[in-house]
Short mmCIF file of C-alpha atoms and ligand atoms in Angstrom, two decimals:
data_model
loop_
_atom_site.label_atom_id
_atom_site.label_comp_id
_atom_site.label_asym_id
_atom_site.label_seq_id
_atom_site.Cartn_x
_atom_site.Cartn_y
_atom_site.Cartn_z
CA MET A 1 0.11 -0.08 0.07
CA GLU A 2 3.00 2.40 0.58
CA ARG A 3 4.36 1.68 -2.59
CA TRP A 4 1.01 2.37 -4.35
CA LEU A 5 0.67 5.47 -2.53
CA LYS A 6 3.76 6.61 -3.78
CA VAL A 7 2.77 6.15 -7.37
CA CYS A 8 -0.53 7.92 -6.80
CA GLY A 9 -0.60 11.71 -7.29
CA ARG A 10 -0.47 14.30 -9.83
CA GLN A 11 2.14 12.66 -12.41
CA SER A 12 0.77 9.10 -12.68
CA GLY A 13 -3.01 10.76 -12.31
CA LEU A 14 -4.02 7.84 -9.99
CA SER A 15 -5.79 7.79 -6.65
CA MET A 16 -6.32 5.36 -4.13
CA GLY A 17 -9.26 4.23 -2.36
CA VAL A 18 -10.08 1.24 0.11
CA TYR A 19 -13.67 -0.04 -1.04
CA ALA A 20 -14.08 -2.73 1.62
CA GLU A 21 -12.55 -4.79 4.68
CA ALA A 22 -12.02 -8.41 4.71
CA ASP A 23 -10.13 -10.69 6.42
CA GLY A 24 -8.77 -7.88 8.77
CA TYR A 25 -7.22 -6.40 5.68
CA PRO A 26 -8.03 -3.21 3.83
CA LEU A 27 -8.97 -4.10 -0.01
CA MET A 28 -7.55 -0.94 -1.91
CA VAL A 29 -8.62 0.43 -5.73
CA VAL A 30 -6.29 2.65 -7.45
CA GLU A 31 -7.96 4.58 -10.35
CA SER A 32 -7.55 7.27 -12.59
CA ALA A 33 -8.59 10.46 -10.72
CA PHE A 34 -10.13 11.74 -13.86
CA GLN A 35 -11.66 9.41 -16.44
CA ILE A 36 -11.22 10.91 -19.33
CA PRO A 37 -13.91 10.72 -22.35
CA GLY A 38 -11.97 9.00 -25.54
CA ASN A 39 -9.10 7.66 -23.54
CA PRO A 40 -8.69 3.70 -23.34
CA SER A 41 -9.57 1.93 -20.58
CA LEU A 42 -8.02 -0.64 -19.03
CA TYR A 43 -8.69 -3.10 -15.59
CA LEU A 44 -6.03 -4.87 -14.08
CA SER A 45 -6.24 -6.90 -10.86
CA ALA A 46 -3.86 -9.38 -9.14
CA GLY A 47 -3.54 -11.47 -5.89
CA ILE A 48 -7.00 -13.06 -5.79
CA HIS A 49 -5.05 -16.09 -4.96
CA GLY A 50 -2.63 -15.74 -2.06
CA ASP A 51 -0.39 -18.25 -3.38
CA GLU A 52 0.63 -16.25 -6.62
CA PRO A 53 2.87 -13.42 -5.67
CA ALA A 54 4.42 -12.52 -8.99
CA PRO A 55 1.62 -10.55 -10.33
CA VAL A 56 1.16 -8.52 -7.32
CA GLU A 57 4.84 -7.30 -7.37
CA ALA A 58 4.74 -6.95 -11.29
CA LEU A 59 1.84 -4.82 -11.22
CA ILE A 60 3.44 -2.56 -8.61
CA GLY A 61 6.48 -2.65 -10.36
CA TRP A 62 5.09 -1.69 -13.71
CA ALA A 63 3.40 1.31 -12.36
CA GLU A 64 6.57 2.38 -10.62
CA GLU A 65 8.17 2.13 -13.64
CA ASN A 66 5.68 4.02 -15.70
CA LYS A 67 4.50 6.47 -13.31
CA GLY A 68 4.64 9.23 -15.87
CA HIS A 69 2.93 7.61 -18.80
CA LEU A 70 -0.29 6.82 -17.12
CA GLU A 71 -2.35 9.53 -17.98
CA ALA A 72 -3.27 8.39 -21.08
CA TRP A 73 -5.13 5.81 -19.70
CA ASN A 74 -8.48 5.35 -18.15
CA LEU A 75 -7.13 3.02 -15.22
CA ILE A 76 -9.05 0.87 -12.59
CA ILE A 77 -6.51 -1.45 -10.81
CA PHE A 78 -7.00 -3.94 -7.86
CA PRO A 79 -3.39 -4.37 -7.02
CA CYS A 80 -4.26 -7.22 -4.08
CA LEU A 81 -7.56 -8.95 -4.10
CA ASN A 82 -6.81 -11.64 -1.41
CA PRO A 83 -4.05 -9.45 1.09
CA TRP A 84 -4.76 -11.86 3.86
CA GLY A 85 -3.88 -14.97 1.67
CA LEU A 86 -0.67 -13.39 0.20
CA GLU A 87 0.63 -12.78 3.56
CA ARG A 88 0.34 -16.43 4.23
CA ASN A 89 0.98 -17.82 0.73
CA ILE A 90 -2.66 -19.49 0.84
CA ARG A 91 -4.60 -19.70 -2.27
CA PHE A 92 -7.89 -19.02 -0.68
CA ASP A 93 -9.66 -16.54 1.92
CA ALA A 94 -9.57 -16.80 5.48
CA GLU A 95 -13.02 -18.85 5.33
CA GLY A 96 -11.42 -21.15 2.85
CA ARG A 97 -13.20 -20.09 -0.30
CA ASP A 98 -11.55 -19.67 -3.54
CA LEU A 99 -12.48 -16.23 -4.14
CA ASN A 100 -12.05 -16.63 -8.18
CA ARG A 101 -15.34 -18.87 -8.16
CA CYS A 102 -17.39 -16.15 -6.21
CA TYR A 103 -18.10 -13.52 -9.18
CA ASN A 104 -21.70 -14.69 -9.61
CA SER A 105 -22.35 -14.70 -5.52
CA ARG A 106 -24.00 -11.53 -4.04
CA LYS A 107 -23.14 -13.31 -0.75
CA LEU A 108 -19.56 -12.18 -0.19
CA PRO A 109 -19.25 -8.64 0.68
CA ARG A 110 -15.83 -8.04 -0.26
CA ILE A 111 -17.34 -9.17 -4.25
CA THR A 112 -20.07 -7.14 -4.12
CA SER A 113 -18.22 -4.08 -3.02
CA GLN A 114 -15.72 -4.67 -5.65
CA LEU A 115 -18.44 -4.85 -8.08
CA ASP A 116 -20.00 -1.69 -7.03
CA VAL A 117 -16.68 0.28 -7.76
CA ILE A 118 -17.06 -1.03 -11.49
CA LYS A 119 -20.85 -1.00 -11.72
CA GLY A 120 -21.83 0.27 -15.42
CA ARG A 121 -18.34 0.77 -16.39
CA ARG A 122 -16.74 -0.76 -19.61
CA PHE A 123 -13.12 -1.47 -20.33
CA ASP A 124 -11.29 -2.03 -23.44
CA VAL A 125 -9.24 -4.47 -22.00
CA ALA A 126 -9.59 -6.28 -18.48
CA ALA A 127 -6.80 -8.67 -17.79
CA CYS A 128 -6.52 -10.88 -14.34
CA LEU A 129 -2.92 -12.22 -13.45
CA HIS A 130 -2.37 -15.61 -12.21
CA GLU A 131 0.00 -18.10 -11.17
CA ASP A 132 -0.37 -21.98 -11.74
CA TYR A 133 1.65 -24.66 -10.07
CA ASP A 134 1.02 -27.16 -13.14
CA ALA A 135 1.90 -24.54 -15.76
CA ARG A 136 5.38 -25.90 -17.86
CA GLY A 137 5.52 -22.03 -19.26
CA PHE A 138 3.47 -19.05 -19.19
CA TYR A 139 -0.05 -19.37 -20.88
CA LEU A 140 -2.83 -16.81 -21.85
CA TYR A 141 -6.56 -17.15 -21.98
CA GLU A 142 -8.11 -14.67 -24.42
CA ILE A 143 -12.08 -14.56 -24.02
CA ALA A 144 -12.82 -13.82 -27.57
CA ALA A 145 -15.13 -11.26 -28.11
CA ALA A 146 -13.50 -7.98 -30.15
CA ARG A 147 -11.43 -8.45 -33.14
CA PRO A 148 -8.73 -8.22 -34.18
CA HIS A 149 -7.56 -10.87 -31.80
CA LEU A 150 -4.40 -10.14 -29.38
CA GLY A 151 -3.52 -13.34 -28.13
CA GLU A 152 -0.67 -14.90 -30.51
CA GLU A 153 0.88 -11.43 -30.83
CA ILE A 154 0.82 -11.33 -27.08
CA CYS A 155 2.40 -14.67 -26.81
CA ARG A 156 4.89 -14.10 -29.16
CA GLU A 157 6.34 -11.14 -27.14
CA LEU A 158 6.23 -13.01 -24.11
CA SER A 159 8.09 -16.04 -25.22
CA ARG A 160 10.97 -13.44 -25.62
CA PHE A 161 11.22 -13.82 -21.67
CA MET A 162 9.77 -17.33 -21.12
CA THR A 163 8.91 -20.11 -23.02
CA ALA A 164 5.38 -20.79 -23.29
CA ASP A 165 3.69 -23.68 -22.00
CA SER A 166 3.93 -26.07 -24.95
CA ARG A 167 1.29 -28.49 -24.09
CA SER A 168 -1.57 -28.96 -26.35
CA ARG A 169 -4.22 -29.20 -23.92
CA ILE A 170 -4.05 -26.88 -20.66
CA ASP A 171 -6.80 -27.32 -17.97
CA GLY A 172 -9.01 -29.36 -20.15
CA HIS A 173 -8.79 -26.62 -23.05
CA ARG A 174 -7.01 -26.57 -26.46
CA SER A 175 -3.72 -24.64 -26.18
CA ARG A 176 -1.32 -23.46 -29.03
CA GLY A 177 1.69 -21.66 -28.51
CA GLY A 178 0.53 -20.90 -25.04
CA LEU A 179 -2.71 -19.34 -26.03
CA ILE A 180 -6.04 -20.88 -25.18
CA ARG A 181 -8.96 -18.96 -27.11
CA ARG A 182 -12.24 -19.32 -25.25
CA ARG A 183 -15.99 -18.68 -25.63
CA ILE A 184 -17.85 -18.76 -22.39
CA ARG A 185 -21.45 -19.05 -21.54
CA PRO A 186 -22.92 -18.23 -18.16
CA ASP A 187 -23.95 -21.90 -17.44
CA MET A 188 -20.57 -23.25 -17.99
CA MET A 189 -19.13 -23.32 -14.37
CA SER A 190 -21.38 -22.77 -11.07
CA GLY A 191 -18.94 -20.51 -9.71
CA HIS A 192 -17.67 -17.40 -11.77
CA PRO A 193 -14.27 -16.44 -12.03
CA GLU A 194 -13.52 -12.61 -12.17
CA SER A 195 -12.82 -12.62 -15.76
CA PHE A 196 -16.53 -14.60 -16.62
CA ARG A 197 -17.88 -11.55 -14.76
CA LEU A 198 -15.69 -8.80 -16.69
CA HIS A 199 -16.41 -10.67 -20.41
CA PHE A 200 -20.12 -10.79 -19.45
CA HIS A 201 -20.70 -7.44 -18.23
CA HIS A 202 -17.74 -4.95 -18.35
CA ALA A 203 -14.97 -5.69 -20.81
CA ALA A 204 -14.42 -6.31 -24.76
CA ARG A 205 -11.41 -8.08 -24.16
CA THR A 206 -10.40 -9.90 -21.26
CA PHE A 207 -7.47 -12.16 -20.58
CA THR A 208 -6.11 -14.14 -17.68
CA LEU A 209 -2.09 -14.56 -17.90
CA GLU A 210 -0.35 -17.60 -15.85
CA THR A 211 2.85 -18.04 -15.08
CA PRO A 212 4.47 -21.40 -13.43
CA SER A 213 4.91 -21.17 -9.84
CA GLU A 214 7.73 -23.58 -10.23
CA LYS A 215 9.96 -21.36 -12.19
CA GLY A 216 12.22 -18.40 -10.11
CA LEU A 217 10.06 -15.69 -9.20
CA ASP A 218 12.14 -12.91 -11.00
CA SER A 219 11.27 -14.38 -14.25
CA ARG A 220 7.61 -14.69 -13.39
CA ILE A 221 7.59 -10.95 -12.69
CA SER A 222 9.34 -10.36 -15.81
CA VAL A 223 6.56 -12.06 -17.95
CA HIS A 224 3.54 -10.12 -16.05
CA ARG A 225 5.49 -6.69 -16.31
CA GLU A 226 5.81 -7.35 -20.32
CA PHE A 227 2.14 -8.25 -20.74
CA LEU A 228 1.33 -4.74 -18.76
CA ARG A 229 3.85 -3.05 -20.82
CA PHE A 230 2.09 -4.75 -24.01
CA LEU A 231 -1.35 -3.81 -22.97
CA SER A 232 -0.49 -0.49 -21.74
CA LYS A 233 1.49 0.51 -24.89
CA LYS A 234 -1.03 0.08 -27.63
CA PRO A 235 -2.00 3.30 -29.13
CA LYS A 236 -5.17 4.35 -29.00
CA THR A 237 -7.05 5.34 -32.59
CA ARG A 238 -8.56 8.21 -33.67
CA ASP A 239 -11.93 7.79 -32.25
CA GLY A 240 -10.29 6.90 -28.98
CA ASN A 241 -11.20 3.20 -29.21
CA TYR A 242 -8.46 0.38 -28.15
CA HIS A 243 -7.49 -0.60 -31.73
CA GLY A 244 -10.83 0.90 -33.22
CA ASN A 245 -12.96 -2.17 -31.48
CA ARG A 246 -15.42 -2.47 -28.92
ZN1 ZN B 301 -4.72 -17.90 -9.63
#
């Protein structure tokens, strides 16, 4: 939180707020203080699974590095959705719930408060940052909606920093060069992950990036940072849309 507070301010145009408290920890949101119409909008989140530290560090590292270049974006960032789990290296919350299967539940105040923060908002891109113990390299889910798809280009870019998971099936889904392109329906899973919610209600493009937990922390961090660099360097088009599509 101290590091995020330092990033917030005039130069970055970001401000920080606490939208809920859970398991004895404040849950913070960092966002562009002024949402400029026409600026591309980006939703980023990390740390919903407490045993996945690289994305949390990558997100703050990326923000610190790009402090002076963030005002071109309408950003909303959830830097750490499960701080209790992060400190204990535990995937779940204090009640043993996988929070990333709770996004269609109205019973969890921490989730409903987060959804209240983004209520009615649309994002050009949403990205959820994760890690996976079974992964053999990085892999990326692209929930296909808007074209052109960006997944192949992102995977090519990231494979300069780490090899992609080369399995042809990952987690039951067809994969190629680390990319899993999915079409999803609301009835597919009983408990919805964050990315489902974002896809159905908020975002034209939704990505989930996974890095292999067994690899060195530094290389996992660098893959996530490179992914964030990729998303945030894409120029906006004349009509202000991310790649001209919504
Ligand atoms: Zn995860």
